Amino acid sequence: MNEKKLKELLTELKNGKIDVDDAFSILKNLPFEDLGFAKIDNHRQIRQGFPEVVYCEGKTKDHVVAIIKKLVEVSDNNVLATRVNKDVYEAVAAEIPDAEYHDLARLIIVRRGEQRKIGNIIVVSAGTSDLPVAEEAALTAETMGNHVERIYDTGVAGIHRLLSQKGKLDEARVIIVVAGMEGALASVVGGLVDKPVIAVPTSVGYGASFNGLAALLSMLNSCASGVSVVNIDNGFGAGYTASLINRLGEKE
Amino acid sequence: MNEKKLKELLTELKNGKIDVDDAFSILKNLPFEDLGFAKIDNHRQIRQGFPEVVYCEGKTKDHVVAIIKKLVEVSDNNVLATRVNKDVYEAVAAEIPDAEYHDLARLIIVRRGEQRKIGNIIVVSAGTSDLPVAEEAALTAETMGNHVERIYDTGVAGIHRLLSQKGKLDEARVIIVVAGMEGALASVVGGLVDKPVIAVPTSVGYGASFNGLAALLSMLNSCASGVSVVNIDNGFGAGYTASLINRLGEKE
Amino acid sequence: MNEKKLKELLTELKNGKIDVDDAFSILKNLPFEDLGFAKIDNHRQIRQGFPEVVYCEGKTKDHVVAIIKKLVEVSDNNVLATRVNKDVYEAVAAEIPDAEYHDLARLIIVRRGEQRKIGNIIVVSAGTSDLPVAEEAALTAETMGNHVERIYDTGVAGIHRLLSQKGKLDEARVIIVVAGMEGALASVVGGLVDKPVIAVPTSVGYGASFNGLAALLSMLNSCASGVSVVNIDNGFGAGYTASLINRLGEKE
Amino acid sequence: MNEKKLKELLTELKNGKIDVDDAFSILKNLPFEDLGFAKIDNHRQIRQGFPEVVYCEGKTKDHVVAIIKKLVEVSDNNVLATRVNKDVYEAVAAEIPDAEYHDLARLIIVRRGEQRKIGNIIVVSAGTSDLPVAEEAALTAETMGNHVERIYDTGVAGIHRLLSQKGKLDEARVIIVVAGMEGALASVVGGLVDKPVIAVPTSVGYGASFNGLAALLSMLNSCASGVSVVNIDNGFGAGYTASLINRLGEKE
Amino acid sequence: MNEKKLKELLTELKNGKIDVDDAFSILKNLPFEDLGFAKIDNHRQIRQGFPEVVYCEGKTKDHVVAIIKKLVEVSDNNVLATRVNKDVYEAVAAEIPDAEYHDLARLIIVRRGEQRKIGNIIVVSAGTSDLPVAEEAALTAETMGNHVERIYDTGVAGIHRLLSQKGKLDEARVIIVVAGMEGALASVVGGLVDKPVIAVPTSVGYGASFNGLAALLSMLNSCASGVSVVNIDNGFGAGYTASLINRLGEKE
Amino acid sequence: MNEKKLKELLTELKNGKIDVDDAFSILKNLPFEDLGFAKIDNHRQIRQGFPEVVYCEGKTKDHVVAIIKKLVEVSDNNVLATRVNKDVYEAVAAEIPDAEYHDLARLIIVRRGEQRKIGNIIVVSAGTSDLPVAEEAALTAETMGNHVERIYDTGVAGIHRLLSQKGKLDEARVIIVVAGMEGALASVVGGLVDKPVIAVPTSVGYGASFNGLAALLSMLNSCASGVSVVNIDNGFGAGYTASLINRLGEKE
Amino acid sequence: MNEKKLKELLTELKNGKIDVDDAFSILKNLPFEDLGFAKIDNHRQIRQGFPEVVYCEGKTKDHVVAIIKKLVEVSDNNVLATRVNKDVYEAVAAEIPDAEYHDLARLIIVRRGEQRKIGNIIVVSAGTSDLPVAEEAALTAETMGNHVERIYDTGVAGIHRLLSQKGKLDEARVIIVVAGMEGALASVVGGLVDKPVIAVPTSVGYGASFNGLAALLSMLNSCASGVSVVNIDNGFGAGYTASLINRLGEKE
Amino acid sequence: MNEKKLKELLTELKNGKIDVDDAFSILKNLPFEDLGFAKIDNHRQIRQGFPEVVYCEGKTKDHVVAIIKKLVEVSDNNVLATRVNKDVYEAVAAEIPDAEYHDLARLIIVRRGEQRKIGNIIVVSAGTSDLPVAEEAALTAETMGNHVERIYDTGVAGIHRLLSQKGKLDEARVIIVVAGMEGALASVVGGLVDKPVIAVPTSVGYGASFNGLAALLSMLNSCASGVSVVNIDNGFGAGYTASLINRLGEKE
């Protein structure tokens, strides 16, 4: 019920077309969907180019296939499925032959929307074991229409390799740092640039890494300003957040 | 040692002006500062308008006064001091009469640089007890030259108050959400908008909030994409990161 | 604005005492900005007899006094303030002479609404040190219009004292169990009755109670069905939840 | 001392073979097992319609089959077995052909007692991955004789879907909220209604959910009053507690 | 049903006013308070020589004085109050002049019962900072009628001092080991003797002792068999448990 | 070298069958290199009837077989192997046909020493899932020469079953309580008797039991005096400690 | 590029075999892009005798084979691969027949460099289950050119075995202590000697060892000075650090 | 009892001067101190130049004064007291006028022994707030006779400052890194040098540093080899361990 309809209702009451009890009853029963509420979701219109996303962990193979099929039918956007095992992919591919599988990142991408490459996101990762999460972040950002550059295998124990990339880092709009163990890479990168850094702790490491807790706490306590943190192994979340930030740099 | 000087050195060697051992010795002893390294810090030139920042927790009163005085002398920028007690402020004010004190946020601001107000950062906070951290974030962002809007006292337990602000939220470039207790506000805001959300857990709450741990974990696990997290009570870090993001939206 | 007042407004409109624009303007400015939204909160009309609640921890004395004064002016209900220090109470009492202070529970009660005593809530507590939290629960429930019975000082180490109260326990509609240390009382009570049990862990105990964590985990893992848990030391939350449950037993 | 011996004692007294003081002395010194103790459990008589419950985790297949068979023989009530794998179910079905298996919830139900549907319990869940726990709660409550309604897939990241159900939520006597990740759904639901909310954290989520700890802490710290919490993934406990509460609303 | 009523019932039966079945039925339905239950506590009669114990943490001064006064009046046993501050003691001493105060252990002892010294309990402690807890254990055990020997200041870093006491250790019936920091002393003592060892972790130590958690975990994981553990800083509990064990060695 | 053999050696020396240097050499090469050191271990002579113990977790099958074979050869005592899988047992049985396997407790017992049954140890356990740990405790104690009684399946949620066993409990010298979930059983048993109680937390339970942490903390915080705690699932440690305590009750 | 090759380059330039631009280009393209940076890594030249190290956890079989093959080709040093499963080893051995596999320590060693045995490192371990980590430490140190002595199976519960080795311990330059459970061995060894002790907690133990956390905290809180700690199960790190320390004792 | 005395005893037995029982009795009662055991402590003779150390936290002022006075009397070494408040120092100074107080490090040093300055230890610290711990480490090492160099205020957020010191770092025998917050400095330093690095986490930082836990875990998980860790804020332990290592480099 919008403003106009509400005024009409009040006018009807004033004019005696309805009585007080009826007006009261109508006002009392206004559903949430009315008036302002449809608005809640209309920002989704702005998200053009954004992929439809399916988080597959804990879902059955049939379930995943069904969801992806439906999304491909109803949406004009890319479809991105995360945490997908190979055999789930094969079931999807039987239905959607052009579904791409990225086995390191465990992602399925079905390209349907426009394939833009705006701006500049850099994904930095520390060690070989961090690659699955780094790739989840990088491919998510690419599927969301961003230009992505990768600087991999540049841990703080060989800091010169990182320093030699400072020029590249300065050209990014936003940097994703993926690191396990002690997660120090986020602080070092954060100290080198004045761009927003999104830190992704990974569950890689010996015993007292406690499945990523050490890296998580390290990144939250970064002495470098401009670093914010997403959940352990959440490459998708980092790629998504970086996309939101990168888009701000476009002259839309 | 820059490229030119290195070539000169090699030329001198070629021309017999120095011998191999001398050239080797010079090359071996190149200090880190030379060549590429001065560059490391030159991004600080780009940070014009950024305040000089002093983190005062654990520093003595005399120490704080001395640092702030020196920064005011040597810098053309605003100076921002965080975690300042009132009596430390009074000592500062005796030296720098126009130092402002914001007691809720426990900040000192000495305005010297240009006072810009670019873009649009919104700070949302849940309850009265979260205000000190929210104000630390808001004032940090303002001192860094951003336009900041505040939406306070809008916890998820009275969600209609938040929903009625959706229009405002959609106009922000980046949103800071400050919340203690269960920190659910970050997820709700993150679900309403498609802007980057920086979540700040606060140490406010009953027993099992464990000084902000509950809110921290909650925010890291947000089901809404686009949410990244800074340290517990780290209003400054949120304001700083938001500034980096907000700046991206300017047509520089 | 309650039902009566809304109908009066509509009647005035119908009778020509106000015009449509005025009515629209009033409706539009109802708490929560528009009519649709008012509905979100209109369940509060049903909460007759429920107190207005102020959580005072972390608020200044002046702030608390101001809030309570305003609530007493605008509301027909009891006002309940929790976590109040004695000197804050004295400041309140200077303004509202009939404000009651319960120092063990650190509560202020200003009685304004109807003082009902429906149903039957029993508060069981283990040791003397648990009394502040137990009283917070009991007084909250009483202020919310419930009949409350207390069974105090009945820890599991002297289980016969508890067993001898089984008759009473069977007569309750809902039981609140307040216990620190190992919190075993919740399981024992839960095993004796088939009523909903709300368990409140307290921060009472030696070292490895970790400020109530031991009791909290114990209660969450209760082998007795029918036990649910609120936050450590959250007597208010237990009293409030018990009130919601107790009310269900009334023939409304 | 069993029933027979007690009657013999009383008969001896009646027949004058022993006198009152002797009988009193014997009765006074009866060990705990005797006499009054059957009564401890006699509240179980009131639980008519309640199922017999078997928690199967960690029990062998043979053990589970034997227990269920025996319960079906000796009891007039429904039998509910939780945490049952499919192959255990098949062994049970070989003996009890009409045993139902609910594979999502991993429950066996053997319907024997009266199948009532009283009152109104609503189970709200956030995501697809929370369904097993949500179904464990819902089916437990149904087997215990309650009318149960499900509102699934309504996380806080798409809050309008939840708000559009407010009407339904208001009609519930008690609401079970099942959510993993950050568990914010409990606070949002708790803020919308004035009914008791039982929150069930699930172990669903990325790294720093720490197998449900994040959701658990979040729910314990809910800023909405009226929320109490059961153990991680404890759908059964939530369904059982909700049944106890829902029953209070009947005019017995 | 009290004693008088039960005798009346039996008399009625004897006199034929009621028959055996009625009497049986009434007895069967007696509530818990009646009849046998005094017996639950009658093992307390065996505890002769045991002190009455008051745990004073979190109790007001007046409360402590009142409890101790009452215990001294009604009991023939020693009275032991733990966790007592000096000013609370002074209030007690004003009423009970012969109350002893042990300030290191923060105990009050009022000697009234027989002062036995049976068996042999040894209290071993690691460092000076562990003494308050060690003395709480030792004095508790002494007040409960045990012979207690102290071996203090014998940490594992100077293990020869401990080894030179092996003769003494072999003569103990039970050994209490009090240690903070890494708590290794419990394992070393447990490896030297074949007596039950009760380990008491203390909250003494640098940062990562986490207020006794390190010592607690260390003691729980002792590679020496025969070690069991009480709560952090719980000298009283260790002294009490040791008393129960030591008594077993008496030829009662 | 036991007492008898040492005396034989000295007699041989006295009788001139060996000379001083030989005797010295033998003494010097006694286990642990010199005589003084033998004394450290000579309390093991007193441990007659104590089994040799092998902890098998993390050892290979061949390793376990070799150790057990050797112990059976060199020792006159029973041999007890804990944490043994069935296939390891089968390898042992191929070598030592009379090795007994207790599959619930995962123990191998090879009976060689005197099979005494002194004193009285009671093992109480809460639920079916706690049986493996309870049996590890009970069989350990039996193999160490103690009379052991079992009271199983008596959780606090059905407390009358436990109370009806109070007579038995009073006859024990020491009681082992094995419980998972919230571990409340230890407090209830500890409150019923004045005997030493050894509490064993088990890793049984839903999510927030955190693999036994909830039960462990609960037991450490027991409000009942006389309770000490061993490691999670450490049935062996409880059985061993109980043996040391039970032996004190013998008139040696 | 080592010292010799760099001098050759400079000599060629001096001798006119190459010109300045070529020399500059070569220098500029040295590993790490510019000359200044080469210096960061030139300490690796000093590490003669140090192995190339590959951490294999989380790498695929093909990846490991490729890396090891390449290292063997390009390096004159030993190659050490840690955390290698047997089937990965077999793939490596197919390519490099003289690769050694140490299955307990899960290490591959390819001996290529000089096999020195300098100084004296002692590795002490507590129990059989700690051997894999102890061997990882010992073999790492040996491969790095150190003389290593092992003292195994000497837990604190049989402390005489450790004491009898004091002579050997005094001869070490640095001692590695590997222990799980309560980790007390580090403190005892640290108290016996005045040499640096590197403590390695292992994840061995019953429940409340929490996968090595108990030993870790215990070692960090060691009352013996001179003890520092590496990560849980990090035998490699301990062996590496010990090598760095041991080398200091050489008269280079 | 040394070797000679033991042979005399055996000779006396052989010669019939004592009989078997006497010899047995003497052997059986050899105290631990005899024979080998005095040896245990004789390594302390080697520690010449090492200070006597007093840890003052939790000791009373009188106690500290008495201990220091006694040590100064009986020892020829320096005396070092840690964790000393100013007023405790003043009490010490009244007795020992030349006692030095270092208020930042909270240390007292009484110089009595030889004041050597051997080798080269570098202490690196991150921020101003880490200075107290860094100075505790540096002064401890100096008092123990080491040459110490300080590189302060060189956090990873301004990494060029650290890199410019690489020359100095390479000259150290052992490096102590003191850092709070995320502790990344240890990894960066460890990656730059091939010297043993002792990392000291400090309790400096915002909320989720959890009093140094973040830095501790970060350092334990360092991706740089050669890093070992001491307890949070344990500057003394780091200085002591570094001294043991530095001494190895002397040609003694």
Tab-separated table of N, CA and C in Angstrom, chain B residues 156-157 159 163 181-182 184 187-188 191-192 206 208-210 214 217-218 221-224, chain D residues 156-157 159 163 181-182 184 187-188 191-192 206 208-210 214 217-218 221-224:
chain	number	residue	atom	x	y	z
B	156	VAL	N	19.005	-5.383	15.808
B	156	VAL	CA	18.127	-6.279	15.068
B	156	VAL	C	16.869	-6.640	15.856
B	157	ALA	N	16.891	-6.417	17.179
B	157	ALA	CA	15.694	-6.750	17.944
B	157	ALA	C	14.549	-5.778	17.639
B	159	ILE	N	13.916	-4.432	14.328
B	159	ILE	CA	14.482	-4.414	12.980
B	159	ILE	C	13.808	-3.385	12.074
B	163	LEU	N	15.114	-1.108	8.942
B	163	LEU	CA	14.542	-1.215	7.597
B	163	LEU	C	14.117	0.154	7.080
B	181	MET	N	27.315	-7.821	21.654
B	181	MET	CA	26.420	-8.937	21.898
B	181	MET	C	26.566	-9.994	20.794
B	182	GLU	N	25.506	-10.266	20.018
B	182	GLU	CA	25.654	-11.317	19.010
B	182	GLU	C	26.060	-10.789	17.642
B	184	ALA	N	24.627	-9.584	15.185
B	184	ALA	CA	23.801	-9.976	14.043
B	184	ALA	C	23.549	-8.819	13.083
B	187	SER	N	25.127	-8.930	9.605
B	187	SER	CA	24.496	-9.791	8.600
B	187	SER	C	23.237	-9.152	8.041
B	188	VAL	N	22.469	-8.536	8.888
B	188	VAL	CA	21.218	-7.943	8.424
B	188	VAL	C	21.511	-6.783	7.473
B	191	GLY	N	22.822	-8.035	4.233
B	191	GLY	CA	21.777	-8.626	3.409
B	191	GLY	C	20.902	-7.588	2.729
B	192	LEU	N	20.884	-6.374	3.284
B	192	LEU	CA	20.006	-5.321	2.733
B	192	LEU	C	20.643	-4.558	1.583
B	206	TYR	N	26.787	-9.510	27.933
B	206	TYR	CA	26.769	-10.376	29.109
B	206	TYR	C	27.918	-11.377	29.033
B	208	ALA	N	28.707	-14.683	28.217
B	208	ALA	CA	29.246	-15.500	27.139
B	208	ALA	C	29.526	-14.700	25.871
B	209	SER	N	29.530	-13.379	25.969
B	209	SER	CA	30.038	-12.607	24.835
B	209	SER	C	31.562	-12.680	24.838
B	210	PHE	N	32.135	-13.106	25.982
B	210	PHE	CA	33.573	-13.276	26.109
B	210	PHE	C	34.330	-12.086	25.518
B	214	ALA	N	32.060	-13.416	20.859
B	214	ALA	CA	30.809	-13.871	20.244
B	214	ALA	C	30.483	-13.030	19.014
B	217	LEU	N	33.063	-13.772	16.095
B	217	LEU	CA	32.812	-15.017	15.365
B	217	LEU	C	31.551	-14.886	14.531
B	218	SER	N	30.545	-14.273	15.099
B	218	SER	CA	29.296	-14.082	14.382
B	218	SER	C	29.532	-13.325	13.082
B	221	ASN	N	31.335	-15.202	10.371
B	221	ASN	CA	30.511	-16.237	9.781
B	221	ASN	C	29.262	-15.686	9.119
B	222	SER	N	29.254	-14.387	8.867
B	222	SER	CA	28.059	-13.776	8.309
B	222	SER	C	27.583	-14.495	7.048
B	223	CYS	N	26.285	-14.779	7.012
B	223	CYS	CA	25.729	-15.416	5.826
B	223	CYS	C	25.562	-14.408	4.687
B	224	ALA	N	25.749	-13.132	4.979
B	224	ALA	CA	25.653	-12.127	3.925
B	224	ALA	C	27.023	-11.922	3.297
D	156	VAL	N	18.821	-14.313	7.318
D	156	VAL	CA	18.757	-12.869	7.512
D	156	VAL	C	19.317	-12.118	6.318
D	157	ALA	N	20.077	-12.798	5.444
D	157	ALA	CA	20.611	-12.095	4.285
D	157	ALA	C	19.510	-11.772	3.271
D	159	ILE	N	16.128	-10.788	4.269
D	159	ILE	CA	15.278	-10.649	5.450
D	159	ILE	C	13.806	-10.435	5.092
D	163	LEU	N	10.294	-11.430	6.960
D	163	LEU	CA	9.305	-10.444	7.399
D	163	LEU	C	7.926	-10.763	6.831
D	181	MET	N	26.206	-20.930	10.735
D	181	MET	CA	26.976	-19.724	10.420
D	181	MET	C	26.942	-18.756	11.605
D	182	GLU	N	26.380	-17.557	11.430
D	182	GLU	CA	26.422	-16.609	12.541
D	182	GLU	C	25.186	-16.644	13.417
D	184	ALA	N	22.336	-15.400	13.343
D	184	ALA	CA	21.647	-14.132	13.586
D	184	ALA	C	20.132	-14.277	13.495
D	187	SER	N	18.056	-13.883	16.685
D	187	SER	CA	17.819	-12.532	17.184
D	187	SER	C	16.749	-11.824	16.382
D	188	VAL	N	16.772	-11.999	15.079
D	188	VAL	CA	15.793	-11.313	14.243
D	188	VAL	C	14.392	-11.843	14.535
D	191	GLY	N	13.215	-10.665	17.844
D	191	GLY	CA	12.829	-9.262	17.860
D	191	GLY	C	11.481	-9.011	17.215
D	192	LEU	N	11.027	-9.953	16.391
D	192	LEU	CA	9.749	-9.767	15.676
D	192	LEU	C	8.538	-10.217	16.482
D	206	TYR	N	31.720	-22.129	7.414
D	206	TYR	CA	33.138	-22.088	7.076
D	206	TYR	C	33.970	-22.245	8.342
D	208	ALA	N	35.819	-20.449	10.717
D	208	ALA	CA	35.709	-19.877	12.043
D	208	ALA	C	34.326	-20.035	12.652
D	209	SER	N	33.499	-20.869	12.053
D	209	SER	CA	32.269	-21.220	12.762
D	209	SER	C	32.599	-22.218	13.861
D	210	PHE	N	33.782	-22.812	13.761
D	210	PHE	CA	34.246	-23.755	14.767
D	210	PHE	C	33.167	-24.751	15.147
D	214	ALA	N	30.378	-20.480	16.806
D	214	ALA	CA	30.015	-19.102	16.464
D	214	ALA	C	28.509	-18.893	16.610
D	217	LEU	N	27.454	-19.046	20.428
D	217	LEU	CA	27.730	-17.823	21.185
D	217	LEU	C	26.811	-16.706	20.738
D	218	SER	N	26.606	-16.604	19.433
D	218	SER	CA	25.731	-15.577	18.902
D	218	SER	C	24.341	-15.680	19.523
D	221	ASN	N	24.051	-14.684	23.137
D	221	ASN	CA	24.188	-13.245	23.333
D	221	ASN	C	23.106	-12.456	22.620
D	222	SER	N	22.039	-13.133	22.231
D	222	SER	CA	21.000	-12.449	21.464
D	222	SER	C	20.525	-11.198	22.168
D	223	CYS	N	20.439	-10.112	21.408
D	223	CYS	CA	19.938	-8.864	21.967
D	223	CYS	C	18.420	-8.906	22.096
D	224	ALA	N	17.766	-9.916	21.547
D	224	ALA	CA	16.321	-10.037	21.671
D	224	ALA	C	15.985	-10.846	22.915
